[in-house]
Amino acid sequence: MAGSSTKPPEEAKKKARIEIIPLIDVIFFLLATFVLYTLSLDRTLSVPVTLPQTATNPGPPDPNMVTLQMSAGNTAYWKVGTGAAEPIFQAEIEDRLKAYKAQTSDPKVLVTADSSAKFGSTVFALDMVRKVGIDQVSIETITTPTGR
């Protein structure tokens, strides 16, 4: 019997079925694609801020005010009044602030940073000023050259 089927007649009458296993794979592929696409959407929202400018010259700096400039690594610069900036280590900041507060009746500190300073070192300087108990603190909002 050439060309005849050797299958029993019960198997030849099976109905067509829809297999859902390949559909599950397609759904997981679409889900993974959607998740990866939404994770790649990195939209940063920002608010433009215009900082106030002074209309007048603030006058000469206070001759007793300390400028504490933070720089890269563990380096800081200590400057009293209009004198020259002296490089110091961050570990010396607390002792110098204590001595400055003890010898000055109205201590004032200006905390600034150069372009290579890290945010953490500036926060460290502010924390040391607060720990010593100096209340008059200013923060300069522009970067300055190192050792200004």
GROMACS .gro file of C-alpha atoms in nm, residues 15-123:
model
  109
   15LYS     CA    1  -0.862   1.895   1.614
   16ALA     CA    2  -0.621   2.183   1.573
   17ARG     CA    3  -0.512   2.346   1.901
   18ILE     CA    4  -0.370   2.686   1.984
   19GLU     CA    5  -0.045   2.648   2.174
   20ILE     CA    6  -0.004   2.923   2.435
   21ILE     CA    7   0.356   2.850   2.533
   22PRO     CA    8   0.503   3.045   2.236
   23LEU     CA    9   0.256   3.327   2.312
   24ILE     CA   10   0.387   3.348   2.669
   25ASP     CA   11   0.740   3.385   2.531
   26VAL     CA   12   0.625   3.670   2.306
   27ILE     CA   13   0.448   3.842   2.598
   28PHE     CA   14   0.760   3.819   2.817
   29PHE     CA   15   0.971   3.958   2.532
   30LEU     CA   16   0.735   4.254   2.493
   31LEU     CA   17   0.731   4.311   2.870
   32ALA     CA   18   1.112   4.305   2.890
   33THR     CA   19   1.137   4.544   2.596
   34PHE     CA   20   0.891   4.784   2.758
   35VAL     CA   21   1.074   4.775   3.093
   36LEU     CA   22   1.414   4.839   2.933
   37TYR     CA   23   1.273   5.122   2.725
   38THR     CA   24   1.114   5.294   3.025
   39LEU     CA   25   1.436   5.258   3.226
   40SER     CA   26   1.629   5.433   2.950
   41LEU     CA   27   1.404   5.738   2.979
   42ASP     CA   28   1.612   5.952   3.213
   43ARG     CA   29   1.439   6.284   3.221
   44THR     CA   30   1.596   6.538   3.453
   45LEU     CA   31   1.368   6.819   3.552
   46SER     CA   32   1.532   7.136   3.674
   47VAL     CA   33   1.427   7.479   3.778
   48PRO     CA   34   1.625   7.774   3.647
   49VAL     CA   35   1.747   7.993   3.932
   50THR     CA   36   1.864   8.348   3.896
   51LEU     CA   37   2.086   8.447   4.184
   52PRO     CA   38   2.055   8.805   4.307
   53GLN     CA   39   2.326   9.053   4.217
   54THR     CA   40   2.431   9.347   4.432
   55ALA     CA   41   2.383   9.695   4.296
   56THR     CA   42   2.643   9.851   4.521
   57ASN     CA   43   2.993   9.761   4.625
   58PRO     CA   44   2.973   9.582   4.961
   59GLY     CA   45   3.282   9.765   5.078
   60PRO     CA   46   3.609   9.628   5.207
   61PRO     CA   47   3.602   9.285   5.369
   62ASP     CA   48   3.603   9.260   5.746
   63PRO     CA   49   3.971   9.248   5.853
   64ASN     CA   50   3.889   8.985   6.118
   65MET     CA   51   3.682   8.754   5.896
   66VAL     CA   52   3.829   8.413   5.816
   67THR     CA   53   3.797   8.274   5.464
   68LEU     CA   54   3.808   7.896   5.464
   69GLN     CA   55   3.854   7.766   5.110
   70MET     CA   56   3.817   7.394   5.049
   71SER     CA   57   4.018   7.223   4.776
   72ALA     CA   58   4.085   6.874   4.642
   73GLY     CA   59   4.195   6.595   4.872
   74ASN     CA   60   4.243   6.694   5.233
   75THR     CA   61   4.362   7.045   5.151
   76ALA     CA   62   4.207   7.370   5.268
   77TYR     CA   63   4.322   7.732   5.266
   78TRP     CA   64   4.298   7.956   5.573
   79LYS     CA   65   4.297   8.332   5.521
   80VAL     CA   66   4.235   8.601   5.782
   81GLY     CA   67   4.110   8.934   5.645
   82THR     CA   68   4.304   9.048   5.340
   83GLY     CA   69   4.616   8.845   5.424
   84ALA     CA   70   4.763   8.564   5.220
   85ALA     CA   71   4.593   8.225   5.210
   86GLU     CA   72   4.779   7.956   5.399
   87PRO     CA   73   4.740   7.589   5.295
   88ILE     CA   74   4.631   7.362   5.582
   89PHE     CA   75   4.502   7.007   5.624
   90GLN     CA   76   4.135   6.943   5.697
   91ALA     CA   77   4.233   6.791   6.033
   92GLU     CA   78   4.359   7.135   6.144
   93ILE     CA   79   4.033   7.320   6.074
   94GLU     CA   80   3.863   7.252   6.409
   95ASP     CA   81   4.163   7.361   6.619
   96ARG     CA   82   4.213   7.678   6.413
   97LEU     CA   83   3.844   7.768   6.440
   98LYS     CA   84   3.854   7.720   6.818
   99ALA     CA   85   4.159   7.946   6.847
  100TYR     CA   86   4.000   8.204   6.615
  101LYS     CA   87   3.679   8.207   6.821
  102ALA     CA   88   3.876   8.244   7.146
  103GLN     CA   89   4.075   8.547   7.023
  104THR     CA   90   3.796   8.729   6.832
  105SER     CA   91   3.492   8.886   6.996
  106ASP     CA   92   3.277   8.868   6.679
  107PRO     CA   93   3.398   8.567   6.474
  108LYS     CA   94   3.287   8.549   6.109
  109VAL     CA   95   3.369   8.273   5.862
  110LEU     CA   96   3.332   8.265   5.483
  111VAL     CA   97   3.331   7.910   5.345
  112THR     CA   98   3.423   7.881   4.979
  113ALA     CA   99   3.561   7.618   4.744
  114ASP     CA  100   3.766   7.598   4.429
  115SER     CA  101   3.667   7.406   4.115
  116SER     CA  102   3.846   7.087   4.223
  117ALA     CA  103   3.679   7.063   4.567
  118LYS     CA  104   3.431   6.790   4.648
  119PHE     CA  105   3.095   6.868   4.804
  120GLY     CA  106   3.177   6.651   5.108
  121SER     CA  107   3.476   6.860   5.208
  122THR     CA  108   3.265   7.177   5.202
  123VAL     CA  109   3.002   7.012   5.422
   0.00000   0.00000   0.00000
